[in-house]
mmCIF file of C-alpha atoms and ligand atoms in Angstrom:
data_model
loop_
_atom_site.group_PDB
_atom_site.id
_atom_site.type_symbol
_atom_site.label_atom_id
_atom_site.label_comp_id
_atom_site.label_asym_id
_atom_site.label_seq_id
_atom_site.Cartn_x
_atom_site.Cartn_y
_atom_site.Cartn_z
ATOM 1 C CA UNK L 23 -4.456 -20.503 -1.716
ATOM 2 C CA UNK L 24 -4.366 -17.013 -3.416
ATOM 3 C CA UNK L 25 -4.380 -13.981 0.196
ATOM 4 C CA UNK L 26 -7.267 -12.793 -2.031
ATOM 5 C CA UNK L 27 -8.972 -13.488 -5.861
ATOM 6 C CA UNK L 28 -11.088 -11.267 -7.117
ATOM 7 C CA UNK L 29 -13.289 -12.968 -10.066
ATOM 8 C CA UNK L 30 -14.832 -10.925 -12.432
ATOM 9 C CA UNK L 31 -14.914 -7.739 -10.325
ATOM 10 C CA UNK L 32 -16.531 -4.449 -12.591
ATOM 11 C CA UNK L 33 -17.459 -0.701 -10.443
ATOM 12 C CA UNK L 34 -18.843 1.659 -12.565
ATOM 13 C CA UNK L 35 -19.928 5.640 -11.194
ATOM 14 C CA UNK L 36 -23.699 6.901 -10.955
ATOM 15 C CA UNK L 37 -22.041 9.302 -14.054
ATOM 16 C CA UNK L 38 -22.458 6.082 -16.168
ATOM 17 C CA UNK L 39 -18.361 5.874 -15.595
ATOM 18 C CA UNK L 40 -17.205 2.165 -15.867
ATOM 19 C CA UNK L 41 -13.684 1.720 -13.661
ATOM 20 C CA UNK L 42 -12.964 -2.275 -14.252
ATOM 21 C CA UNK L 43 -15.262 -4.386 -16.047
ATOM 22 C CA UNK L 44 -14.440 -7.809 -15.178
ATOM 23 C CA UNK L 45 -11.089 -7.988 -13.655
ATOM 24 C CA UNK L 46 -9.766 -10.840 -11.672
ATOM 25 C CA UNK L 47 -7.269 -10.838 -9.692
ATOM 26 C CA UNK L 48 -5.025 -14.022 -7.428
ATOM 27 C CA UNK L 49 -3.047 -12.279 -4.650
ATOM 28 C CA UNK L 50 0.027 -14.756 -3.984
ATOM 29 C CA UNK L 51 0.983 -14.901 -0.346
ATOM 30 C CA UNK L 52 4.486 -12.860 0.297
ATOM 31 C CA UNK L 53 4.303 -11.725 -3.647
ATOM 32 C CA UNK L 54 5.731 -7.750 -4.031
ATOM 33 C CA UNK L 55 3.045 -6.955 -6.802
ATOM 34 C CA UNK L 56 2.575 -4.766 -8.729
ATOM 35 C CA UNK L 57 -0.714 -2.723 -10.780
ATOM 36 C CA UNK L 58 0.957 -0.567 -13.465
ATOM 37 C CA UNK L 59 -0.821 1.555 -15.961
ATOM 38 C CA UNK L 60 -1.635 4.700 -17.162
ATOM 39 C CA UNK L 61 -3.497 7.321 -15.480
ATOM 40 C CA UNK L 62 -7.315 6.423 -15.183
ATOM 41 C CA UNK L 63 -7.109 3.540 -15.766
ATOM 42 C CA UNK L 64 -8.503 1.987 -12.225
ATOM 43 C CA UNK L 65 -5.326 0.816 -10.554
ATOM 44 C CA UNK L 66 -6.710 3.076 -7.471
ATOM 45 C CA UNK L 67 -10.487 1.712 -7.682
ATOM 46 C CA UNK L 68 -8.567 -1.522 -7.505
ATOM 47 C CA UNK L 69 -6.723 -0.854 -4.779
ATOM 48 C CA UNK L 70 -9.648 0.140 -2.020
ATOM 49 C CA UNK L 71 -11.718 -2.325 -3.814
ATOM 50 C CA UNK L 72 -9.668 -5.297 -2.170
ATOM 51 C CA UNK L 73 -8.787 -2.527 0.633
ATOM 52 C CA UNK L 74 -12.946 -3.145 1.059
ATOM 53 C CA UNK L 75 -13.449 0.075 0.909
ATOM 54 C CA UNK L 76 -16.061 0.650 -2.507
ATOM 55 C CA UNK L 77 -17.829 -2.630 -3.244
ATOM 56 C CA UNK L 78 -17.635 -4.108 -6.478
ATOM 57 C CA UNK L 79 -20.862 -3.511 -9.028
ATOM 58 C CA UNK L 80 -20.400 -6.926 -10.603
ATOM 59 C CA UNK L 81 -17.805 -10.035 -9.437
ATOM 60 C CA UNK L 82 -16.210 -11.632 -6.181
ATOM 61 C CA UNK L 83 -13.694 -10.397 -4.143
ATOM 62 C CA UNK L 84 -12.955 -13.715 -2.204
ATOM 63 C CA UNK L 85 -10.550 -13.651 1.482
ATOM 64 C CA UNK L 86 -8.308 -16.795 2.435
ATOM 65 C CA UNK L 87 -7.982 -15.456 5.659
ATOM 66 C CA UNK L 88 -11.010 -13.169 6.890
ATOM 67 C CA UNK L 89 -8.302 -12.172 9.736
ATOM 68 C CA UNK L 90 -6.231 -10.407 6.975
ATOM 69 C CA UNK L 91 -9.230 -8.416 5.409
ATOM 70 C CA UNK L 92 -9.835 -6.571 8.114
ATOM 71 C CA UNK L 93 -5.924 -5.952 8.931
ATOM 72 C CA UNK L 94 -4.913 -3.856 5.688
ATOM 73 C CA UNK L 95 -2.389 -1.743 5.788
ATOM 74 C CA UNK L 96 -2.847 0.835 3.354
ATOM 75 C CA UNK L 97 -0.443 3.780 2.042
ATOM 76 C CA UNK L 98 -1.238 6.429 -0.393
ATOM 77 C CA UNK L 99 0.790 9.008 -2.472
ATOM 78 C CA UNK L 100 0.358 12.204 0.097
ATOM 79 C CA UNK L 101 1.736 10.501 3.484
ATOM 80 C CA UNK L 102 -1.432 12.301 4.929
ATOM 81 C CA UNK L 103 -0.152 12.176 8.619
ATOM 82 C CA UNK L 104 -1.794 14.507 11.630
ATOM 83 C CA UNK L 105 -0.465 17.801 11.781
ATOM 84 C CA UNK L 106 -0.806 18.424 15.343
ATOM 85 C CA UNK L 107 0.537 14.806 16.549
ATOM 86 C CA UNK L 108 3.720 13.688 17.234
ATOM 87 C CA UNK L 109 5.543 10.695 14.593
ATOM 88 C CA UNK L 110 4.891 8.823 18.240
ATOM 89 C CA UNK L 111 1.346 9.668 18.252
ATOM 90 C CA UNK L 112 0.818 9.656 14.045
ATOM 91 C CA UNK L 113 1.936 5.449 14.147
ATOM 92 C CA UNK L 114 0.215 5.153 17.716
ATOM 93 C CA UNK L 115 -3.204 6.056 15.399
ATOM 94 C CA UNK L 116 -4.536 3.423 14.504
ATOM 95 C CA UNK L 117 -3.857 0.911 17.621
ATOM 96 C CA UNK L 118 -5.514 3.856 19.538
ATOM 97 C CA UNK L 119 -8.391 3.350 17.636
ATOM 98 C CA UNK L 120 -8.197 -0.358 18.203
ATOM 99 C CA UNK L 121 -8.554 0.769 21.715
ATOM 100 C CA UNK L 122 -4.921 -0.118 22.852
ATOM 101 C CA UNK L 123 -3.444 1.884 25.260
ATOM 102 C CA UNK L 124 0.222 4.507 24.925
ATOM 103 C CA UNK L 125 1.345 2.078 27.404
ATOM 104 C CA UNK L 126 1.045 -1.386 26.077
ATOM 105 C CA UNK L 127 1.351 0.380 22.333
ATOM 106 C CA UNK L 128 4.947 1.862 23.116
ATOM 107 C CA UNK L 129 6.907 -1.230 22.136
ATOM 108 C CA UNK L 130 4.906 -1.733 18.295
ATOM 109 C CA UNK L 131 5.074 1.943 18.148
ATOM 110 C CA UNK L 132 8.806 1.981 18.492
ATOM 111 C CA UNK L 133 9.800 -1.648 16.849
ATOM 112 C CA UNK L 134 7.604 -0.129 13.785
ATOM 113 C CA UNK L 135 9.492 3.325 13.945
ATOM 114 C CA UNK L 136 12.766 1.256 14.121
ATOM 115 C CA UNK L 137 11.904 -0.308 11.322
ATOM 116 C CA UNK L 138 11.291 2.706 9.271
ATOM 117 C CA UNK L 139 14.168 3.951 10.384
ATOM 118 C CA UNK L 140 12.570 6.786 12.041
ATOM 119 C CA UNK L 141 13.263 5.081 15.904
ATOM 120 C CA UNK L 142 14.927 8.763 16.832
ATOM 121 C CA UNK L 143 12.405 10.718 16.053
ATOM 122 C CA UNK L 144 9.465 10.259 18.239
ATOM 123 C CA UNK L 145 8.800 13.361 18.924
ATOM 124 C CA UNK L 146 8.812 15.050 15.668
ATOM 125 C CA UNK L 147 5.945 16.714 13.703
ATOM 126 C CA UNK L 148 5.325 16.183 10.248
ATOM 127 C CA UNK L 149 6.708 19.973 9.943
ATOM 128 C CA UNK L 150 9.949 19.502 10.546
ATOM 129 C CA UNK L 151 10.603 16.193 8.353
ATOM 130 C CA UNK L 152 10.692 15.998 4.687
ATOM 131 C CA UNK L 153 8.852 14.269 2.188
ATOM 132 C CA UNK L 154 10.578 10.632 1.850
ATOM 133 C CA UNK L 155 10.413 10.508 6.277
ATOM 134 C CA UNK L 156 6.353 11.996 5.761
ATOM 135 C CA UNK L 157 6.362 8.700 3.931
ATOM 136 C CA UNK L 158 8.225 7.180 6.275
ATOM 137 C CA UNK L 159 5.648 7.604 8.657
ATOM 138 C CA UNK L 160 2.587 7.007 6.830
ATOM 139 C CA UNK L 161 4.231 3.283 6.362
ATOM 140 C CA UNK L 162 5.100 2.724 9.640
ATOM 141 C CA UNK L 163 1.061 4.069 10.822
ATOM 142 C CA UNK L 164 -0.245 1.233 7.663
ATOM 143 C CA UNK L 165 2.407 -1.780 9.745
ATOM 144 C CA UNK L 166 1.914 -1.227 13.357
ATOM 145 C CA UNK L 167 -1.107 -3.316 13.285
ATOM 146 C CA UNK L 168 1.776 -6.357 11.399
ATOM 147 C CA UNK L 169 -0.858 -7.166 8.329
ATOM 148 C CA UNK L 170 -0.746 -9.628 6.609
ATOM 149 C CA UNK L 171 -1.107 -7.270 2.674
ATOM 150 C CA UNK L 172 -0.245 -3.805 2.412
ATOM 151 C CA UNK L 173 -1.261 -1.237 -0.506
ATOM 152 C CA UNK L 174 0.079 1.352 -1.576
ATOM 153 C CA UNK L 175 -1.563 3.508 -4.607
ATOM 154 C CA UNK L 176 2.125 5.792 -6.400
ATOM 155 C CA UNK L 177 3.570 5.982 -2.727
ATOM 156 C CA UNK L 178 6.678 7.885 -4.030
ATOM 157 C CA UNK L 179 5.297 10.125 -6.328
ATOM 158 C CA UNK L 180 6.023 12.908 -5.140
ATOM 159 C CA UNK L 181 9.500 12.778 -3.868
ATOM 160 C CA UNK L 182 12.129 12.776 -6.021
ATOM 161 C CA UNK L 183 14.287 10.165 -7.456
ATOM 162 C CA UNK L 184 17.110 9.780 -4.985
ATOM 163 C CA UNK L 185 14.365 9.415 -2.238
ATOM 164 C CA UNK L 186 12.890 7.271 -4.073
ATOM 165 C CA UNK L 187 14.975 4.751 -4.381
ATOM 166 C CA UNK L 188 16.213 4.594 -1.431
ATOM 167 C CA UNK L 189 12.699 3.768 0.072
ATOM 168 C CA UNK L 190 11.950 1.492 -2.127
ATOM 169 C CA UNK L 191 15.473 -0.476 -1.439
ATOM 170 C CA UNK L 192 13.902 0.132 3.009
ATOM 171 C CA UNK L 193 10.632 -0.852 1.207
ATOM 172 C CA UNK L 194 11.943 -4.421 0.533
ATOM 173 C CA UNK L 195 13.534 -4.915 3.737
ATOM 174 C CA UNK L 196 10.461 -4.091 5.979
ATOM 175 C CA UNK L 197 8.392 -6.877 3.735
ATOM 176 C CA UNK L 198 11.659 -9.021 3.507
ATOM 177 C CA UNK L 199 11.184 -8.707 7.406
ATOM 178 C CA UNK L 200 7.571 -8.579 8.080
ATOM 179 C CA UNK L 201 6.942 -10.971 5.942
ATOM 180 C CA UNK L 202 3.898 -8.848 3.839
ATOM 181 C CA UNK L 203 2.110 -9.077 1.000
ATOM 182 C CA UNK L 204 1.792 -6.099 -1.084
ATOM 183 C CA UNK L 205 0.240 -4.723 -3.722
ATOM 184 C CA UNK L 206 1.550 -1.546 -5.179
ATOM 185 C CA UNK L 207 0.136 1.168 -7.890
ATOM 186 C CA UNK L 208 2.404 2.654 -9.543
ATOM 187 C CA UNK L 209 3.177 4.249 -13.688
ATOM 188 C CA UNK L 210 6.166 4.080 -13.590
ATOM 189 C CA UNK L 211 7.719 0.945 -15.177
ATOM 190 C CA UNK L 212 11.186 1.669 -14.220
ATOM 191 C CA UNK L 213 9.897 1.489 -10.311
ATOM 192 C CA UNK L 214 7.122 -1.358 -11.552
ATOM 193 C CA UNK L 215 10.482 -4.096 -11.758
ATOM 194 C CA UNK L 216 12.697 -2.376 -9.872
ATOM 195 C CA UNK L 217 10.373 -3.269 -6.801
ATOM 196 C CA UNK L 218 8.190 -6.041 -7.645
ATOM 197 C CA UNK L 219 8.047 -9.222 -8.245
ATOM 198 C CA UNK L 220 5.073 -9.901 -10.103
ATOM 199 C CA UNK L 221 3.514 -6.669 -12.919
ATOM 200 C CA UNK L 222 0.115 -6.499 -13.894
ATOM 201 C CA UNK L 223 -0.701 -3.929 -16.242
ATOM 202 C CA UNK L 224 -3.573 -2.757 -17.145
ATOM 203 C CA UNK L 225 -4.829 -1.007 -20.334
ATOM 204 C CA UNK L 226 -5.995 2.529 -20.788
ATOM 205 C CA UNK L 227 -9.619 1.423 -22.096
ATOM 206 C CA UNK L 228 -10.905 0.726 -19.229
ATOM 207 C CA UNK L 229 -9.545 -1.866 -17.273
ATOM 208 C CA UNK L 230 -8.809 -5.407 -19.305
ATOM 209 C CA UNK L 231 -5.675 -6.731 -18.497
ATOM 210 C CA UNK L 232 -2.763 -7.925 -19.878
ATOM 211 C CA UNK L 233 -0.870 -11.341 -18.866
ATOM 212 C CA UNK L 234 1.007 -10.967 -16.035
ATOM 213 C CA UNK L 235 4.524 -11.017 -15.861
ATOM 214 C CA UNK L 236 6.376 -12.742 -13.652
ATOM 215 C CA UNK L 237 9.983 -10.575 -13.047
ATOM 216 C CA UNK L 238 11.484 -13.849 -11.435
ATOM 217 C CA UNK L 239 10.554 -15.850 -14.107
ATOM 218 C CA UNK L 240 11.778 -13.578 -16.818
ATOM 219 C CA UNK L 241 14.802 -13.210 -15.112
ATOM 220 C CA UNK L 242 15.136 -16.658 -14.844
HETATM 221 P P1 ADP C 2 -5.607 5.188 -11.747
HETATM 222 O O1 ADP C 2 -5.901 5.060 -10.252
HETATM 223 O O2 ADP C 2 -5.724 3.980 -12.510
HETATM 224 O O3 ADP C 2 -5.712 6.456 -12.758
HETATM 225 P P2 ADP C 2 -9.070 5.367 -10.627
HETATM 226 O O4 ADP C 2 -9.132 4.054 -10.781
HETATM 227 O O5 ADP C 2 -8.350 6.524 -9.679
HETATM 228 O O6 ADP C 2 -8.066 5.831 -11.936
HETATM 229 O O7 ADP C 2 -10.153 5.839 -11.842
HETATM 230 C C1 ADP C 2 -10.655 5.206 -12.976
HETATM 231 C C2 ADP C 2 -11.718 5.675 -14.191
HETATM 232 O O8 ADP C 2 -12.709 5.628 -12.905
HETATM 233 C C3 ADP C 2 -11.333 7.297 -13.718
HETATM 234 O O9 ADP C 2 -12.147 7.472 -14.951
HETATM 235 C C4 ADP C 2 -12.240 7.827 -12.503
HETATM 236 O O10 ADP C 2 -12.283 9.059 -12.993
HETATM 237 C C5 ADP C 2 -13.134 7.091 -12.488
HETATM 238 N N1 ADP C 2 -13.518 7.105 -10.908
HETATM 239 C C6 ADP C 2 -12.741 6.690 -10.040
HETATM 240 N N2 ADP C 2 -13.074 6.647 -8.528
HETATM 241 C C7 ADP C 2 -14.823 7.306 -9.580
HETATM 242 C C8 ADP C 2 -16.096 7.667 -8.607
HETATM 243 N N3 ADP C 2 -16.268 8.237 -7.554
HETATM 244 N N4 ADP C 2 -17.395 8.620 -8.794
HETATM 245 C C9 ADP C 2 -17.075 8.633 -10.849
HETATM 246 N N5 ADP C 2 -15.474 8.871 -11.194
HETATM 247 C C10 ADP C 2 -15.376 7.963 -10.575
HETATM 248 P P1 ADP C 3 -18.888 3.450 -2.716
HETATM 249 O O1 ADP C 3 -18.699 2.696 -3.951
HETATM 250 O O2 ADP C 3 -18.475 2.490 -2.125
HETATM 251 O O3 ADP C 3 -19.733 3.905 -2.642
HETATM 252 P P2 ADP C 3 -16.656 5.260 -4.351
HETATM 253 O O4 ADP C 3 -16.269 4.400 -4.862
HETATM 254 O O5 ADP C 3 -18.308 5.958 -4.887
HETATM 255 O O6 ADP C 3 -17.448 4.125 -2.729
HETATM 256 O O7 ADP C 3 -16.277 6.123 -3.468
HETATM 257 C C1 ADP C 3 -16.597 7.769 -3.208
HETATM 258 C C2 ADP C 3 -14.837 8.539 -3.746
HETATM 259 O O8 ADP C 3 -14.037 8.330 -4.844
HETATM 260 C C3 ADP C 3 -15.778 10.107 -2.909
HETATM 261 O O9 ADP C 3 -15.183 9.655 -1.301
HETATM 262 C C4 ADP C 3 -15.018 11.031 -4.445
HETATM 263 O O10 ADP C 3 -13.912 11.932 -4.014
HETATM 264 C C5 ADP C 3 -13.808 9.433 -4.573
HETATM 265 N N1 ADP C 3 -12.902 9.664 -6.111
HETATM 266 C C6 ADP C 3 -12.241 9.193 -6.833
HETATM 267 N N2 ADP C 3 -11.878 9.793 -7.201
HETATM 268 C C7 ADP C 3 -13.162 9.862 -7.698
HETATM 269 C C8 ADP C 3 -13.748 11.441 -9.488
HETATM 270 N N3 ADP C 3 -12.892 11.122 -10.878
HETATM 271 N N4 ADP C 3 -15.074 11.274 -9.889
HETATM 272 C C9 ADP C 3 -15.787 11.482 -8.325
HETATM 273 N N5 ADP C 3 -15.155 10.490 -7.392
HETATM 274 C C10 ADP C 3 -13.779 10.255 -6.999
#
């Protein structure tokens, strides 16, 4: 049974733009799914609908487990860190918002910082970090609540090629370690093939989907 199913999803805006039309997706537990397609084809809209940050104009989103629906990690193209707060405080934030004290949260925050390779940077401020390290903090913040599902919207687009692939490798290790399902938005075919177990290609014509490519099956 899929982690979440999207059936006949449409999303149009007040200005008449239809970002998605009749979009279907069964997200498999544990997969690394890439949504691939040109700018404007509706990838971010699909992510925001899955995250519950927007409501569909048509169709149904069905979660197998409502706890998973309410604990979703989200990483954006920019790290969007609090500039005045140090690395620890940035990663602690979701747990703080959930009512956990700093003391109670500390072991989980530290474990997560170690997971993203930033164990030694607890007291660093965002402006002291490279772009790749800021993205690591953003990933740690998204993973600190141990979500079943991690949504990533072109997370590496602003990074140089070397950093991008190093972070990609590390992301795969984190995924394995935490057994997280990932939906990853990109317009890089190369990145999608390198990282994912399945690619869903969206066309530029407003959300018509091409058949999903199962990478493992294609290689086997
Ligand atoms: P992608 O992530 O693939 O670049 P988006 O999902 O961001 O595409 O956008 C799909 C289409 O919907 C685009 O034409 C975009 O301009 C439009 N769109 C997205 N959000 C809104 C909004 N809130 N209001 C109006 N149009 C929007
Ligand atoms: P909901 O459907 O839940 O009302 P929306 O999809 O209207 O949520 O979300 C609106 C957000 O999308 C706004 O914050 C807006 O800045 C952003 N947005 C993204 N792309 C566009 C776009 N092309 N035009 C206008 N707003 C956009």
